[in-house]
Amino acid sequence: MAPVLGVRYEESTAIPFKATTSLASYIPGRSIVPKHDATYEYEDLKPSFSNKKWPAYAEVPYDDKAHRGSPAFTNLLATATDIFDYNPKVGTKSTASTSQHSPDAAKNELALLIATSGRCYRSFLWHLDAPYELQPSSYTSLKVLKVPPRGGGGDTLWSSQHAAYDALSTPMQNYLESLTALPSSHMQAEGTLAAGRTVGRDPIVTEHPLIRSHPVTVWKALFCNPGFVTQIVGVPKVESDVIMGYLNEVVATTQELHVRLQWGKDDVAFWDNWVTNHSASYSFAPYRRRAGRVAVQAERPFLAPDARSQEQELAREYGLPAVNKDGSKQSHCKD
C-alpha cells in the first residue's frame, strides 16, 4: 500500500533538503517537497504494459561464468582503489571499474564475487524475484537514475539466505532439506487482471526445494519467498503456514543477515537472486525514484549432495569458534 501523504509535507520549488535555513530550524522528519515538472526526463522508462502474450518458458542449459573467475580477483581489482565488506555475511563495495568493455576475466571475477558475497555495490516485503519460474534469475543489476535527496528514504535492503540457513537449528535445517515448496505466479496475475492489464505469460506453479545449494560455492541457502509460496509439499497447510511464517521472521528480523544501501544517483548494485532476498523501503514518497534492472536467467534450483554450510566452512577455514545458537552461554547484551 502506498504511503498516505499528510500535512507534514508542503509544496515548494526549492531543492529538497532537511534544514532550509539553519540547524536551529530543524524539525525531525519534516521534508520540503519539490513540485514535479510536467515533463519528466525518464518518461521512456516509466512502466508500460503490453497486450502481447508470451509462451511459457522451457528449460534451457545454463553455464555460470563465476566458475571461470579467479578467487584472487586479480583482473577485477586491477582498477580498484578500495574494496570493503559492509557485513561479513553479505555485501561488498568496490571502486573497480567494470563495463561491457571490460575483459572477460574481470567479468568472470565479478560473477564470482557476487556469488561469494551475495551482493555487490558499484539499494515491501522481503522477497527474491520470480521464484515461481522454472529457472529463476541469478545475477541481477539495478542502476538508479533518480533518487530522493539524502535523508529522503528509498533505500534497498538485502538479506543473505546463506546466513538465514545458518541461523536455523540443525534439526530444522535437516527437516527443511527434506521439503519442497510450491511458489505460484497466480496472485501476481490476478493483480494484473484486476488493474485491467494483460497477463503477458500464463501463471504457473513450480516445485522447488526449500533449501538449495549455490552452483558455484556449493553453500546451502534458504530458498523461499513467503509472498509467492502457496504450500509446502507433503505437510498439512497449518504446518506449512507456521513454517513459512517462521522463515519470514528469520529473514526479516535477524540483523546479521542484512545490509542496506542508501542510493546515490547513477549508483549500480549487483546481487545474487539465488541466495539473497531484498526489500525496498517505501519511505520516499512523494519523491520520485527511478531505476533500470537487468537479470540473468539461471538454472533450476537444486540441493547438491555435497552442499555445505557457509558458516561452518568459513569457521573451519579461519579457525572461528562454533556459533552458540541458543544463547546459553551469553552473559551480557551488546548495543
XYZ file of C-alpha atoms in Angstrom:
335
model
C 0.000 0.000 0.000
C 1.412 3.412 -0.932
C 2.180 5.844 1.902
C -0.554 8.399 2.629
C 0.641 11.985 2.491
C -0.353 14.235 5.339
C 0.279 17.791 6.454
C 3.930 17.075 7.273
C 4.712 17.633 3.552
C 4.442 21.011 1.890
C 4.848 22.219 -1.688
C 7.977 24.128 -2.648
C 10.026 24.808 -5.759
C 13.222 24.678 -3.715
C 15.728 21.858 -3.976
C 14.706 19.425 -1.212
C 16.838 19.116 1.888
C 16.217 18.797 5.594
C 17.055 22.169 7.145
C 16.209 25.095 4.852
C 17.874 27.886 6.846
C 19.894 26.735 9.822
C 20.239 23.827 12.199
C 18.186 25.811 14.692
C 15.137 25.490 12.416
C 15.410 21.702 12.063
C 12.165 19.784 12.704
C 12.606 15.967 12.823
C 11.048 14.164 9.870
C 9.766 17.301 8.116
C 10.764 17.357 4.449
C 10.499 20.112 1.874
C 8.942 18.591 -1.229
C 9.536 19.966 -4.739
C 6.810 20.346 -7.314
C 7.245 17.838 -10.133
C 7.682 19.333 -13.585
C 5.141 18.498 -16.278
C 7.931 16.883 -18.301
C 9.925 14.012 -16.843
C 13.414 13.173 -18.094
C 12.855 9.427 -17.715
C 9.404 9.340 -19.316
C 10.501 6.494 -21.613
C 11.409 4.359 -18.591
C 8.052 4.585 -16.862
C 6.258 1.229 -16.540
C 4.362 0.232 -19.663
C 2.052 -2.728 -20.106
C 1.810 -4.551 -23.408
C -1.139 -6.603 -24.610
C 1.264 -9.174 -26.043
C 1.106 -12.774 -24.792
C 4.278 -14.833 -24.330
C 4.706 -18.630 -24.350
C 5.697 -20.462 -21.171
C 9.409 -20.801 -20.506
C 11.129 -24.052 -21.442
C 14.174 -25.307 -19.555
C 17.451 -24.192 -21.157
C 21.130 -25.027 -20.440
C 22.933 -22.691 -18.030
C 26.669 -22.009 -17.718
C 27.813 -19.842 -14.789
C 30.792 -17.619 -15.636
C 31.743 -17.497 -11.948
C 33.274 -20.965 -12.349
C 35.930 -19.294 -14.528
C 36.688 -16.473 -12.092
C 39.965 -16.327 -10.171
C 39.466 -16.319 -6.363
C 42.320 -13.785 -6.197
C 40.167 -11.310 -8.218
C 43.333 -10.064 -9.917
C 41.643 -8.703 -13.039
C 38.598 -7.254 -11.284
C 40.685 -5.317 -8.766
C 43.297 -4.104 -11.251
C 41.469 -0.749 -11.482
C 40.190 -0.634 -7.885
C 41.342 1.888 -5.307
C 39.229 0.459 -2.499
C 37.154 -2.592 -1.570
C 35.488 -3.474 1.718
C 32.724 -5.637 3.165
C 29.670 -3.974 4.698
C 28.897 -7.157 6.584
C 30.926 -10.374 6.998
C 27.936 -12.359 5.728
C 26.651 -10.207 2.854
C 27.560 -7.022 0.966
C 30.771 -5.769 -0.664
C 31.593 -2.348 -2.101
C 34.306 -1.950 -4.718
C 35.627 1.028 -6.666
C 36.684 -1.290 -9.503
C 35.523 -0.169 -12.932
C 33.605 -2.900 -14.778
C 31.650 -2.398 -18.000
C 30.697 -4.168 -21.207
C 34.178 -3.325 -22.484
C 35.972 -4.993 -19.550
C 37.941 -8.172 -20.298
C 36.038 -11.421 -19.819
C 38.367 -12.369 -16.952
C 37.220 -9.313 -14.943
C 33.548 -10.080 -15.629
C 34.054 -13.697 -14.541
C 35.623 -12.493 -11.289
C 32.731 -10.075 -10.717
C 30.330 -13.018 -11.052
C 32.427 -14.964 -8.528
C 32.449 -12.009 -6.107
C 28.656 -11.723 -6.305
C 28.293 -15.489 -5.835
C 30.562 -15.379 -2.781
C 29.412 -12.128 -1.201
C 25.737 -12.335 -2.119
C 25.601 -8.776 -3.380
C 27.984 -6.059 -4.519
C 27.514 -2.268 -4.786
C 29.005 -0.090 -7.686
C 19.592 -0.024 -2.718
C 7.657 -4.051 0.578
C 8.117 -7.325 1.546
C 11.313 -9.314 1.717
C 11.434 -11.303 -1.495
C 13.534 -12.831 -4.227
C 12.442 -12.156 -7.776
C 10.135 -14.543 -9.646
C 10.783 -17.697 -7.550
C 7.945 -19.435 -9.393
C 9.873 -19.531 -12.689
C 11.216 -22.880 -13.850
C 14.672 -21.281 -13.871
C 14.590 -18.200 -11.603
C 17.076 -15.390 -12.178
C 20.522 -15.307 -10.594
C 22.816 -12.313 -11.096
C 20.800 -9.113 -11.071
C 21.853 -5.494 -11.554
C 19.995 -2.315 -10.707
C 21.066 1.178 -11.755
C 19.307 4.056 -10.052
C 18.710 7.067 -12.288
C 16.683 9.288 -9.995
C 16.671 9.180 -6.209
C 15.220 11.157 -3.316
C 17.574 13.634 -1.628
C 19.778 12.428 1.195
C 17.510 11.539 4.082
C 14.505 11.239 1.767
C 14.268 7.437 2.009
C 14.052 4.896 -0.786
C 16.848 2.609 0.430
C 17.105 -1.054 -0.541
C 17.934 -3.828 1.915
C 19.300 -7.298 1.199
C 19.430 -10.380 3.399
C 21.752 -13.348 2.988
C 19.914 -16.634 2.531
C 23.142 -18.494 3.335
C 23.116 -16.766 6.727
C 19.373 -17.401 7.099
C 20.010 -21.129 6.670
C 22.877 -20.994 9.171
C 20.655 -19.174 11.687
C 18.382 -22.233 11.886
C 18.878 -25.073 14.349
C 20.410 -28.274 12.997
C 17.135 -30.255 13.369
C 15.256 -27.518 11.500
C 17.912 -27.467 8.765
C 17.630 -31.224 8.330
C 13.833 -31.086 8.234
C 13.672 -28.282 5.659
C 16.226 -30.026 3.444
C 13.685 -32.815 3.005
C 10.935 -30.445 1.817
C 9.906 -28.708 -1.376
C 7.564 -25.743 -1.826
C 5.135 -24.505 -4.475
C 5.727 -20.864 -5.451
C 2.981 -19.529 -7.707
C 2.548 -16.541 -10.029
C -1.265 -16.731 -9.894
C -1.603 -13.969 -7.280
C 0.560 -11.666 -9.401
C -1.528 -12.462 -12.482
C -4.758 -11.767 -10.590
C -3.420 -8.363 -9.573
C -2.564 -7.610 -13.193
C -6.063 -8.543 -14.359
C -7.644 -6.508 -11.560
C -5.715 -3.488 -12.822
C -7.146 -4.027 -16.304
C -3.862 -5.091 -17.882
C -2.853 -8.108 -19.966
C -1.130 -11.056 -18.285
C 1.853 -11.482 -20.573
C 2.547 -15.111 -19.690
C 0.124 -17.674 -18.287
C 0.516 -18.063 -14.496
C 2.328 -21.152 -13.249
C 3.070 -23.128 -10.096
C 6.533 -24.694 -9.846
C 8.003 -27.072 -7.279
C 11.389 -26.013 -5.872
C 13.445 -27.137 -2.838
C 13.156 -25.070 0.350
C 16.917 -25.405 0.810
C 19.075 -25.100 -2.277
C 22.807 -25.012 -2.931
C 24.706 -22.387 -4.871
C 26.170 -23.946 -8.050
C 29.491 -22.095 -7.629
C 30.205 -22.084 -3.876
C 28.040 -25.168 -3.109
C 26.901 -23.392 0.075
C 23.398 -24.149 1.332
C 20.805 -21.377 1.298
C 17.193 -20.881 2.236
C 15.148 -20.593 -0.958
C 11.689 -19.305 -0.200
C 9.533 -16.271 -0.722
C 6.536 -16.123 1.629
C 4.686 -13.825 -0.765
C 4.661 -16.441 -3.528
C 4.762 -19.839 -1.775
C 1.265 -21.308 -1.616
C 2.107 -24.595 0.094
C 4.948 -26.753 1.359
C 4.557 -30.135 -0.310
C 3.522 -33.116 1.812
C 2.678 -31.307 5.066
C -0.664 -30.039 6.440
C -1.490 -26.459 5.482
C -1.457 -25.251 9.083
C 2.080 -26.648 9.459
C 3.085 -25.133 6.122
C 1.801 -21.710 7.190
C 3.648 -21.874 10.519
C 6.921 -22.833 8.814
C 6.637 -20.067 6.220
C 5.793 -17.534 8.917
C 8.816 -18.595 10.939
C 11.170 -18.452 7.946
C 9.898 -14.999 7.051
C 10.551 -13.923 10.641
C 14.135 -15.193 10.426
C 14.769 -13.337 7.157
C 13.119 -10.093 8.274
C 14.395 -9.770 11.851
C 17.860 -11.375 12.066
C 20.111 -8.314 11.838
C 23.349 -10.087 10.917
C 21.709 -11.233 7.678
C 21.142 -7.677 6.460
C 22.924 -4.969 4.533
C 21.372 -1.651 3.473
C 22.182 0.719 0.626
C 21.293 4.397 0.581
C 21.259 5.123 -3.130
C 23.020 7.947 -4.931
C 22.219 8.972 -8.493
C 23.680 6.536 -11.060
C 24.679 4.033 -8.361
C 24.712 0.420 -9.544
C 24.173 -2.635 -7.346
C 24.661 -6.273 -8.326
C 23.190 -9.100 -6.311
C 22.678 -12.827 -6.475
C 18.959 -13.567 -6.606
C 19.717 -17.238 -5.912
C 20.842 -16.601 -2.359
C 19.589 -13.167 -1.261
C 16.207 -11.682 -0.508
C 15.702 -7.955 -0.882
C 13.245 -5.297 0.183
C 12.669 -1.690 -0.843
C 11.905 0.852 1.869
C 8.876 2.851 0.758
C 9.622 5.895 2.888
C 10.497 8.091 -0.104
C 7.050 9.401 -1.100
C 6.392 11.862 -2.618
C 9.847 11.933 -4.194
C 10.495 10.079 -7.433
C 12.690 7.009 -7.584
C 13.568 5.529 -10.985
C 15.855 2.621 -11.788
C 16.599 0.106 -14.517
C 17.096 -3.584 -13.772
C 18.668 -6.438 -15.724
C 18.535 -10.060 -14.535
C 20.113 -13.274 -15.816
C 18.033 -16.418 -16.274
C 19.807 -19.192 -14.377
C 19.444 -22.899 -13.757
C 16.707 -24.813 -11.978
C 17.283 -24.738 -8.171
C 18.599 -27.938 -6.583
C 20.339 -29.160 -3.429
C 23.659 -30.796 -4.265
C 24.643 -33.960 -2.337
C 27.941 -32.321 -1.317
C 26.369 -28.979 -0.318
C 27.693 -27.448 2.898
C 27.082 -24.637 5.353
C 28.755 -21.299 4.596
C 29.171 -20.600 8.308
C 30.769 -23.961 9.069
C 33.110 -23.800 6.080
C 34.335 -20.287 6.913
C 34.696 -21.235 10.594
C 36.957 -24.145 9.638
C 38.931 -22.045 7.161
C 39.580 -19.173 9.583
C 39.602 -21.067 12.881
C 36.476 -19.379 14.253
C 34.644 -20.768 17.301
C 31.384 -22.645 16.832
C 28.308 -20.418 16.898
C 26.293 -20.555 20.126
C 22.827 -20.548 18.552
C 20.692 -20.953 21.658
C 22.458 -18.178 23.594
C 23.014 -20.478 26.586
C 26.495 -19.085 27.254
C 25.606 -15.440 26.655
C 26.433 -13.429 29.766
C 25.573 -9.885 28.677
C 23.931 -7.803 25.960
C 25.661 -5.611 23.405
C 24.295 -2.346 21.995
